[in-house]
PDB file of C-alpha atoms in Angstrom:
ATOM      1  CA  MET A1079       0.000   0.000   0.000  1.00 87.00           C
ATOM      2  CA  ARG A1080       1.252   3.508  -0.844  1.00 91.00           C
ATOM      3  CA  PHE A1081       0.129   6.721   0.822  1.00 94.00           C
ATOM      4  CA  SER A1082       0.782  10.193  -0.586  1.00 94.00           C
ATOM      5  CA  VAL A1083       0.461  13.494   1.289  1.00 94.00           C
ATOM      6  CA  LEU A1084       2.941  15.616  -0.708  1.00 94.00           C
ATOM      7  CA  GLY A1085       0.111  16.696  -2.976  1.00 91.00           C
ATOM      8  CA  PRO A1086      -3.544  15.633  -2.891  1.00 91.00           C
ATOM      9  CA  LEU A1087      -4.170  12.803  -0.421  1.00 92.00           C
ATOM     10  CA  THR A1088      -4.100   9.470  -2.250  1.00 92.00           C
ATOM     11  CA  VAL A1089      -3.895   5.798  -1.340  1.00 91.00           C
ATOM     12  CA  HIS A1090      -2.875   3.088  -3.807  1.00 89.00           C
ATOM     13  CA  VAL A1091      -2.498  -0.663  -3.784  1.00 84.00           C
ATOM     14  CA  ASP A1092      -0.019  -1.387  -6.557  1.00 81.00           C
ATOM     15  CA  ASP A1093      -1.332   0.972  -9.261  1.00 81.00           C
ATOM     16  CA  ARG A1094      -4.956   0.778  -8.147  1.00 86.00           C
ATOM     17  CA  PRO A1095      -6.376   3.752  -6.198  1.00 87.00           C
ATOM     18  CA  VAL A1096      -8.242   3.124  -2.965  1.00 87.00           C
ATOM     19  CA  THR A1097     -11.398   5.225  -2.759  1.00 84.00           C
ATOM     20  CA  LEU A1098     -11.861   7.231   0.434  1.00 85.00           C
ATOM     21  CA  THR A1099     -15.296   8.819   0.539  1.00 84.00           C
ATOM     22  CA  GLY A1100     -16.206  11.733   2.774  1.00 87.00           C
ATOM     23  CA  THR A1101     -14.123  14.651   3.978  1.00 89.00           C
ATOM     24  CA  LYS A1102     -13.873  13.547   7.614  1.00 91.00           C
ATOM     25  CA  PRO A1103     -12.369  10.086   6.976  1.00 92.00           C
ATOM     26  CA  ARG A1104      -9.905  11.675   4.546  1.00 92.00           C
ATOM     27  CA  LEU A1105      -9.040  14.348   7.088  1.00 92.00           C
ATOM     28  CA  LEU A1106      -8.578  11.678   9.745  1.00 94.00           C
ATOM     29  CA  LEU A1107      -6.177   9.771   7.509  1.00 94.00           C
ATOM     30  CA  ALA A1108      -4.255  12.960   6.714  1.00 93.00           C
ATOM     31  CA  VAL A1109      -3.737  13.795  10.393  1.00 93.00           C
ATOM     32  CA  LEU A1110      -2.569  10.244  11.113  1.00 94.00           C
ATOM     33  CA  LEU A1111      -0.183  10.199   8.147  1.00 94.00           C
ATOM     34  CA  LEU A1112       1.478  13.410   9.285  1.00 92.00           C
ATOM     35  CA  SER A1113       2.422  11.568  12.498  1.00 91.00           C
ATOM     36  CA  PRO A1114       3.435   8.232  10.974  1.00 87.00           C
ATOM     37  CA  GLY A1115       3.820   5.385  13.422  1.00 82.00           C
ATOM     38  CA  ARG A1116       3.045   7.632  16.403  1.00 90.00           C
ATOM     39  CA  THR A1117      -0.080   7.677  18.493  1.00 94.00           C
ATOM     40  CA  VAL A1118      -2.258  10.710  17.901  1.00 95.00           C
ATOM     41  CA  ALA A1119      -4.344  11.518  20.968  1.00 95.00           C
ATOM     42  CA  THR A1120      -8.108  11.351  20.593  1.00 95.00           C
ATOM     43  CA  SER A1121      -8.374  14.994  21.682  1.00 93.00           C
ATOM     44  CA  ARG A1122      -5.982  16.051  18.917  1.00 92.00           C
ATOM     45  CA  LEU A1123      -7.911  14.067  16.334  1.00 94.00           C
ATOM     46  CA  VAL A1124     -11.125  15.718  17.466  1.00 94.00           C
ATOM     47  CA  ASP A1125      -9.496  19.140  17.121  1.00 90.00           C
ATOM     48  CA  GLY A1126      -8.220  18.164  13.696  1.00 90.00           C
ATOM     49  CA  LEU A1127     -11.611  17.045  12.443  1.00 91.00           C
ATOM     50  CA  TRP A1128     -13.584  19.891  14.033  1.00 92.00           C
ATOM     51  CA  PRO A1129     -11.148  22.818  14.399  1.00 87.00           C
ATOM     52  CA  ASP A1130     -13.843  25.381  15.162  1.00 84.00           C
ATOM     53  CA  SER A1131     -16.394  23.786  17.470  1.00 86.00           C
ATOM     54  CA  PRO A1132     -16.473  20.006  18.017  1.00 91.00           C
ATOM     55  CA  PRO A1133     -19.996  18.602  18.496  1.00 93.00           C
ATOM     56  CA  ALA A1134     -20.940  16.893  21.716  1.00 93.00           C
ATOM     57  CA  SER A1135     -20.860  13.613  19.799  1.00 95.00           C
ATOM     58  CA  ALA A1136     -17.329  14.208  18.482  1.00 94.00           C
ATOM     59  CA  VAL A1137     -15.686  11.172  20.090  1.00 94.00           C
ATOM     60  CA  ARG A1138     -18.519   8.891  18.966  1.00 95.00           C
ATOM     61  CA  ASN A1139     -18.360  10.342  15.480  1.00 95.00           C
ATOM     62  CA  LEU A1140     -14.581   9.861  15.445  1.00 95.00           C
ATOM     63  CA  ARG A1141     -15.074   6.154  16.081  1.00 94.00           C
ATOM     64  CA  THR A1142     -17.445   6.028  13.119  1.00 94.00           C
ATOM     65  CA  TYR A1143     -14.848   7.651  10.860  1.00 94.00           C
ATOM     66  CA  VAL A1144     -12.168   5.278  12.146  1.00 93.00           C
ATOM     67  CA  HIS A1145     -14.457   2.386  11.222  1.00 91.00           C
ATOM     68  CA  ARG A1146     -15.013   3.809   7.720  1.00 90.00           C
ATOM     69  CA  LEU A1147     -11.297   4.315   7.244  1.00 90.00           C
ATOM     70  CA  ARG A1148     -10.567   0.748   8.310  1.00 88.00           C
ATOM     71  CA  GLN A1149     -13.182  -0.497   5.865  1.00 86.00           C
ATOM     72  CA  ALA A1150     -11.587   1.478   3.043  1.00 86.00           C
ATOM     73  CA  LEU A1151      -8.133   0.124   3.852  1.00 85.00           C
ATOM     74  CA  ASP A1152      -9.539  -3.405   4.064  1.00 81.00           C
ATOM     75  CA  ARG A1153     -11.198  -3.012   0.660  1.00 72.00           C
ATOM     76  CA  GLY A1154      -7.815  -1.955  -0.631  1.00 61.00           C
ATOM     77  CA  GLY A1155      -6.447  -5.320   0.455  1.00 64.00           C
ATOM     78  CA  ASP A1156      -4.845  -4.164   3.708  1.00 58.00           C
ATOM     79  CA  SER A1157      -5.050  -5.924   7.037  1.00 54.00           C
ATOM     80  CA  ALA A1158      -7.382  -4.768   9.789  1.00 54.00           C
ATOM     81  CA  GLY A1159      -4.414  -4.290  12.131  1.00 75.00           C
ATOM     82  CA  ARG A1160      -2.950  -1.250  10.398  1.00 84.00           C
ATOM     83  CA  LEU A1161      -5.063   1.378  12.203  1.00 89.00           C
ATOM     84  CA  VAL A1162      -4.644   0.730  15.919  1.00 89.00           C
ATOM     85  CA  HIS A1163      -6.313   2.134  19.035  1.00 90.00           C
ATOM     86  CA  ASP A1164      -4.081   1.999  22.115  1.00 87.00           C
ATOM     87  CA  GLY A1165      -6.327   3.531  24.776  1.00 85.00           C
ATOM     88  CA  THR A1166      -5.196   7.151  24.429  1.00 91.00           C
ATOM     89  CA  GLY A1167      -5.608   7.587  20.696  1.00 94.00           C
ATOM     90  CA  TYR A1168      -4.906   6.023  17.321  1.00 94.00           C
ATOM     91  CA  HIS A1169      -1.875   5.388  15.213  1.00 91.00           C
ATOM     92  CA  LEU A1170      -1.430   4.195  11.660  1.00 92.00           C
ATOM     93  CA  ARG A1171       1.226   1.593  11.038  1.00 90.00           C
ATOM     94  CA  VAL A1172       3.103   2.667   7.937  1.00 91.00           C
ATOM     95  CA  ASP A1173       6.540   1.723   6.628  1.00 90.00           C
ATOM     96  CA  GLU A1174       8.990   4.205   5.170  1.00 90.00           C
ATOM     97  CA  ASP A1175       8.584   2.891   1.634  1.00 91.00           C
ATOM     98  CA  GLU A1176       4.803   3.244   1.885  1.00 93.00           C
ATOM     99  CA  LEU A1177       4.632   6.987   2.637  1.00 96.00           C
ATOM    100  CA  ASP A1178       6.089   9.729   0.453  1.00 95.00           C
ATOM    101  CA  LEU A1179       6.629  12.020   3.455  1.00 95.00           C
ATOM    102  CA  LEU A1180       8.941   9.500   5.129  1.00 95.00           C
ATOM    103  CA  ARG A1181      10.891   8.950   1.912  1.00 96.00           C
ATOM    104  CA  PHE A1182      11.175  12.721   1.470  1.00 95.00           C
ATOM    105  CA  ARG A1183      12.630  13.153   4.953  1.00 93.00           C
ATOM    106  CA  ARG A1184      15.061  10.265   4.524  1.00 95.00           C
ATOM    107  CA  LEU A1185      16.345  11.559   1.185  1.00 96.00           C
ATOM    108  CA  ALA A1186      16.715  15.070   2.605  1.00 94.00           C
ATOM    109  CA  ASP A1187      18.770  13.749   5.524  1.00 95.00           C
ATOM    110  CA  GLU A1188      20.963  11.670   3.189  1.00 96.00           C
ATOM    111  CA  ALA A1189      21.462  14.647   0.871  1.00 96.00           C
ATOM    112  CA  ARG A1190      22.580  16.921   3.669  1.00 94.00           C
ATOM    113  CA  ARG A1191      24.989  14.292   4.982  1.00 96.00           C
ATOM    114  CA  ALA A1192      26.447  13.995   1.485  1.00 96.00           C
ATOM    115  CA  ALA A1193      26.780  17.783   1.243  1.00 94.00           C
ATOM    116  CA  ARG A1194      28.550  17.940   4.617  1.00 94.00           C
ATOM    117  CA  GLY A1195      30.835  15.150   3.428  1.00 95.00           C
ATOM    118  CA  ASP A1196      31.863  17.247   0.407  1.00 93.00           C
ATOM    119  CA  ARG A1197      29.991  15.045  -2.063  1.00 95.00           C
ATOM    120  CA  PRO A1198      27.963  17.726  -3.871  1.00 94.00           C
ATOM    121  CA  GLU A1199      27.010  15.603  -6.889  1.00 95.00           C
ATOM    122  CA  ALA A1200      25.590  12.848  -4.694  1.00 96.00           C
ATOM    123  CA  ALA A1201      23.825  15.432  -2.541  1.00 96.00           C
ATOM    124  CA  ALA A1202      22.247  17.110  -5.574  1.00 96.00           C
ATOM    125  CA  ASP A1203      21.021  13.782  -6.950  1.00 96.00           C
ATOM    126  CA  LEU A1204      19.455  12.888  -3.599  1.00 96.00           C
ATOM    127  CA  PHE A1205      17.775  16.302  -3.378  1.00 95.00           C
ATOM    128  CA  ASP A1206      16.443  15.775  -6.914  1.00 94.00           C
ATOM    129  CA  ARG A1207      14.877  12.477  -5.873  1.00 95.00           C
ATOM    130  CA  ALA A1208      13.292  14.116  -2.840  1.00 95.00           C
ATOM    131  CA  VAL A1209      11.860  17.020  -4.827  1.00 92.00           C
ATOM    132  CA  GLU A1210      10.419  14.618  -7.413  1.00 92.00           C
ATOM    133  CA  LEU A1211       8.191  13.124  -4.703  1.00 93.00           C
ATOM    134  CA  TRP A1212       6.131  16.314  -4.544  1.00 92.00           C
ATOM    135  CA  GLY A1213       2.930  16.249  -6.564  1.00 85.00           C
ATOM    136  CA  GLY A1214       1.754  19.766  -5.769  1.00 82.00           C
ATOM    137  CA  HIS A1215       0.807  21.533  -2.569  1.00 85.00           C
ATOM    138  CA  PRO A1216       0.578  19.031   0.305  1.00 89.00           C
ATOM    139  CA  LEU A1217      -2.999  18.052   1.167  1.00 88.00           C
ATOM    140  CA  GLU A1218      -4.235  21.060  -0.780  1.00 80.00           C
ATOM    141  CA  ASP A1219      -7.826  19.808  -0.672  1.00 77.00           C
ATOM    142  CA  LEU A1220      -7.898  19.339   3.113  1.00 84.00           C
ATOM    143  CA  ALA A1221      -5.533  21.752   4.904  1.00 72.00           C
ATOM    144  CA  ASP A1222      -7.360  24.972   5.777  1.00 76.00           C
ATOM    145  CA  PRO A1223      -5.250  27.936   6.915  1.00 69.00           C
ATOM    146  CA  GLY A1224      -5.515  28.624  10.618  1.00 71.00           C
ATOM    147  CA  THR A1225      -5.851  24.959  11.608  1.00 80.00           C
ATOM    148  CA  ASP A1226      -3.182  22.703  13.097  1.00 83.00           C
ATOM    149  CA  LEU A1227      -3.151  20.721   9.876  1.00 85.00           C
ATOM    150  CA  GLY A1228      -2.746  23.919   7.898  1.00 85.00           C
ATOM    151  CA  ALA A1229       0.197  24.954  10.078  1.00 87.00           C
ATOM    152  CA  THR A1230       1.838  21.555   9.582  1.00 88.00           C
ATOM    153  CA  VAL A1231       1.404  21.801   5.823  1.00 88.00           C
ATOM    154  CA  THR A1232       2.867  25.327   5.825  1.00 89.00           C
ATOM    155  CA  ALA A1233       5.925  23.977   7.644  1.00 91.00           C
ATOM    156  CA  LEU A1234       6.231  21.190   5.072  1.00 90.00           C
ATOM    157  CA  ARG A1235       6.100  23.682   2.218  1.00 89.00           C
ATOM    158  CA  GLU A1236       8.859  25.695   3.874  1.00 91.00           C
ATOM    159  CA  GLN A1237      10.987  22.534   4.147  1.00 90.00           C
ATOM    160  CA  HIS A1238      10.435  21.933   0.434  1.00 91.00           C
ATOM    161  CA  ARG A1239      11.389  25.535  -0.310  1.00 90.00           C
ATOM    162  CA  GLU A1240      14.603  25.263   1.710  1.00 91.00           C
ATOM    163  CA  MET A1241      15.484  21.988   0.018  1.00 92.00           C
ATOM    164  CA  THR A1242      14.920  23.486  -3.426  1.00 93.00           C
ATOM    165  CA  THR A1243      17.211  26.385  -2.518  1.00 93.00           C
ATOM    166  CA  GLU A1244      19.929  23.973  -1.367  1.00 93.00           C
ATOM    167  CA  LEU A1245      19.548  21.913  -4.538  1.00 95.00           C
ATOM    168  CA  ILE A1246      19.909  24.971  -6.783  1.00 96.00           C
ATOM    169  CA  ASP A1247      22.966  26.157  -4.855  1.00 95.00           C
ATOM    170  CA  LEU A1248      24.548  22.738  -5.331  1.00 96.00           C
ATOM    171  CA  ARG A1249      23.848  22.678  -9.069  1.00 96.00           C
ATOM    172  CA  LEU A1250      25.390  26.145  -9.403  1.00 95.00           C
ATOM    173  CA  ARG A1251      28.391  25.049  -7.355  1.00 94.00           C
ATOM    174  CA  LEU A1252      28.784  22.120  -9.762  1.00 95.00           C
ATOM    175  CA  GLY A1253      28.611  24.461 -12.753  1.00 95.00           C
ATOM    176  CA  GLN A1254      25.282  23.070 -13.990  1.00 96.00           C
ATOM    177  CA  PRO A1255      23.168  26.214 -14.519  1.00 96.00           C
ATOM    178  CA  ALA A1256      21.145  24.773 -17.400  1.00 96.00           C
ATOM    179  CA  ARG A1257      19.610  22.240 -15.016  1.00 95.00           C
ATOM    180  CA  VAL A1258      18.095  24.921 -12.789  1.00 96.00           C
ATOM    181  CA  ILE A1259      17.279  27.901 -15.022  1.00 96.00           C
ATOM    182  CA  PRO A1260      13.774  26.686 -16.027  1.00 95.00           C
ATOM    183  CA  SER A1261      12.717  26.016 -12.445  1.00 93.00           C
ATOM    184  CA  LEU A1262      14.311  29.281 -11.276  1.00 95.00           C
ATOM    185  CA  ARG A1263      12.267  31.254 -13.805  1.00 95.00           C
ATOM    186  CA  ARG A1264       9.100  29.671 -12.441  1.00 93.00           C
ATOM    187  CA  LEU A1265      10.098  30.295  -8.825  1.00 92.00           C
ATOM    188  CA  VAL A1266      11.015  33.927  -9.542  1.00 94.00           C
ATOM    189  CA  ALA A1267       7.650  34.458 -11.238  1.00 93.00           C
ATOM    190  CA  GLU A1268       5.934  33.085  -8.124  1.00 90.00           C
ATOM    191  CA  GLU A1269       8.025  35.170  -5.685  1.00 91.00           C
ATOM    192  CA  PRO A1270       9.373  38.235  -7.519  1.00 92.00           C
ATOM    193  CA  LEU A1271      10.477  39.927  -4.289  1.00 92.00           C
ATOM    194  CA  ASP A1272      12.549  36.959  -3.119  1.00 93.00           C
ATOM    195  CA  GLU A1273      16.116  38.244  -3.446  1.00 93.00           C
ATOM    196  CA  ARG A1274      17.677  34.809  -2.936  1.00 94.00           C
ATOM    197  CA  ARG A1275      15.772  33.359  -5.878  1.00 94.00           C
ATOM    198  CA  GLN A1276      16.526  36.364  -8.056  1.00 94.00           C
ATOM    199  CA  ALA A1277      20.212  36.136  -7.150  1.00 95.00           C
ATOM    200  CA  GLN A1278      20.301  32.453  -8.027  1.00 96.00           C
ATOM    201  CA  LEU A1279      18.770  33.181 -11.428  1.00 96.00           C
ATOM    202  CA  VAL A1280      21.269  35.990 -12.113  1.00 95.00           C
ATOM    203  CA  THR A1281      24.117  33.646 -11.165  1.00 95.00           C
ATOM    204  CA  ALA A1282      22.771  30.788 -13.287  1.00 96.00           C
ATOM    205  CA  LEU A1283      22.350  32.972 -16.374  1.00 95.00           C
ATOM    206  CA  THR A1284      25.828  34.422 -15.911  1.00 95.00           C
ATOM    207  CA  GLN A1285      27.355  30.950 -15.584  1.00 94.00           C
ATOM    208  CA  GLU A1286      25.562  29.984 -18.793  1.00 94.00           C
ATOM    209  CA  GLY A1287      27.165  32.948 -20.568  1.00 93.00           C
ATOM    210  CA  ARG A1288      23.863  34.784 -20.931  1.00 94.00           C
ATOM    211  CA  VAL A1289      25.171  37.998 -19.421  1.00 93.00           C
ATOM    212  CA  ALA A1290      22.668  40.353 -21.069  1.00 93.00           C
ATOM    213  CA  GLU A1291      19.775  38.267 -19.717  1.00 94.00           C
ATOM    214  CA  ALA A1292      21.387  38.191 -16.291  1.00 94.00           C
ATOM    215  CA  LEU A1293      21.650  41.983 -16.282  1.00 93.00           C
ATOM    216  CA  ALA A1294      18.018  42.314 -17.400  1.00 94.00           C
ATOM    217  CA  VAL A1295      16.874  40.012 -14.584  1.00 94.00           C
ATOM    218  CA  TYR A1296      18.945  41.950 -12.052  1.00 92.00           C
ATOM    219  CA  GLN A1297      17.612  45.325 -13.215  1.00 93.00           C
ATOM    220  CA  GLN A1298      14.001  44.146 -13.249  1.00 93.00           C
ATOM    221  CA  ALA A1299      14.374  42.599  -9.787  1.00 93.00           C
ATOM    222  CA  ARG A1300      15.976  45.767  -8.441  1.00 92.00           C
ATOM    223  CA  ARG A1301      13.186  47.964  -9.843  1.00 93.00           C
ATOM    224  CA  GLY A1302      10.533  45.695  -8.372  1.00 91.00           C
ATOM    225  CA  ILE A1303      12.099  45.726  -4.925  1.00 92.00           C
ATOM    226  CA  VAL A1304      12.574  49.488  -4.928  1.00 92.00           C
ATOM    227  CA  ASP A1305       9.028  50.111  -6.197  1.00 91.00           C
ATOM    228  CA  GLU A1306       7.318  47.636  -3.853  1.00 90.00           C
ATOM    229  CA  LEU A1307       9.436  47.936  -0.712  1.00 89.00           C
ATOM    230  CA  GLY A1308      11.066  51.341  -1.081  1.00 89.00           C
ATOM    231  CA  VAL A1309      14.557  49.974  -0.390  1.00 89.00           C
ATOM    232  CA  ASP A1310      17.548  48.918  -2.434  1.00 88.00           C
ATOM    233  CA  PRO A1311      18.269  45.195  -2.816  1.00 88.00           C
ATOM    234  CA  GLY A1312      20.400  43.622  -0.151  1.00 89.00           C
ATOM    235  CA  PRO A1313      23.898  42.213  -0.582  1.00 90.00           C
ATOM    236  CA  THR A1314      22.684  38.798  -1.791  1.00 89.00           C
ATOM    237  CA  LEU A1315      21.117  40.147  -4.971  1.00 89.00           C
ATOM    238  CA  GLN A1316      23.617  42.948  -5.502  1.00 87.00           C
ATOM    239  CA  GLY A1317      26.505  40.553  -5.037  1.00 85.00           C
ATOM    240  CA  SER A1318      25.132  38.085  -7.582  1.00 83.00           C
ATOM    241  CA  TRP A1319      25.560  40.678 -10.347  1.00 76.00           C
ATOM    242  CA  THR A1320      28.803  42.180  -9.018  1.00 73.00           C
ATOM    243  CA  ARG A1321      30.455  38.763  -8.862  1.00 67.00           C
ATOM    244  CA  GLY A1322      29.179  37.702 -12.242  1.00 57.00           C
ATOM    245  CA  CYS A1323      29.507  40.866 -14.331  1.00 59.00           C
ATOM    246  CA  PRO A1324      32.391  40.902 -16.807  1.00 54.00           C
ATOM    247  CA  ALA A1325      35.387  43.041 -15.987  1.00 47.00           C
ATOM    248  CA  GLY A1326      35.495  46.468 -17.581  1.00 41.00           C
TER     249      GLY A1326
END
């Protein structure tokens, strides 16, 4: 069985999707998958399913949704012992190779160890594999802003952002700008005031020998920052052009 949370919530057995009907059972599964192998207290599950005002029947209703989730997993060919109640709450038994979030974390850890060990090529390849696991915004159909689940998803997206930044830095260090320019253009379009992203794009274009484009990106980024924020770019963006501009 394979579970995915780094995008819309999905469950598959081999290549066959397992249908999960109803928002509450899907939300229950999402909360459990974000704490893989750990017990999630009943009170936390209630808060996750009813973040505003739990009904008086919340605990009873939770048991109903647990039952529905077990039925769905059983129909998918799983054993009834995967979703366990231990007296204080519930936990979902899931192996690392069954959940994209666990594989993402493992690959990120391995990549950073490789980077610290001065193995940038290996680190970049591991980061690539981790980034490829993402199928969009995590749990985009379930995680409402302002909820605990929403906060967890925001933290996950920040981890992805940091990893992408590390990956691009590694590719630039390896002299491989062509591998990151397309994604950098997309990221810059999404966050035009992000000086780190703009600086990476200027550096990548300069490494590729596209100096005129690099200057155009730098000038456009500088104008945008001055117009929107009323300040000059910081040393990260300014330095990317100063270091890369041709002498004379």
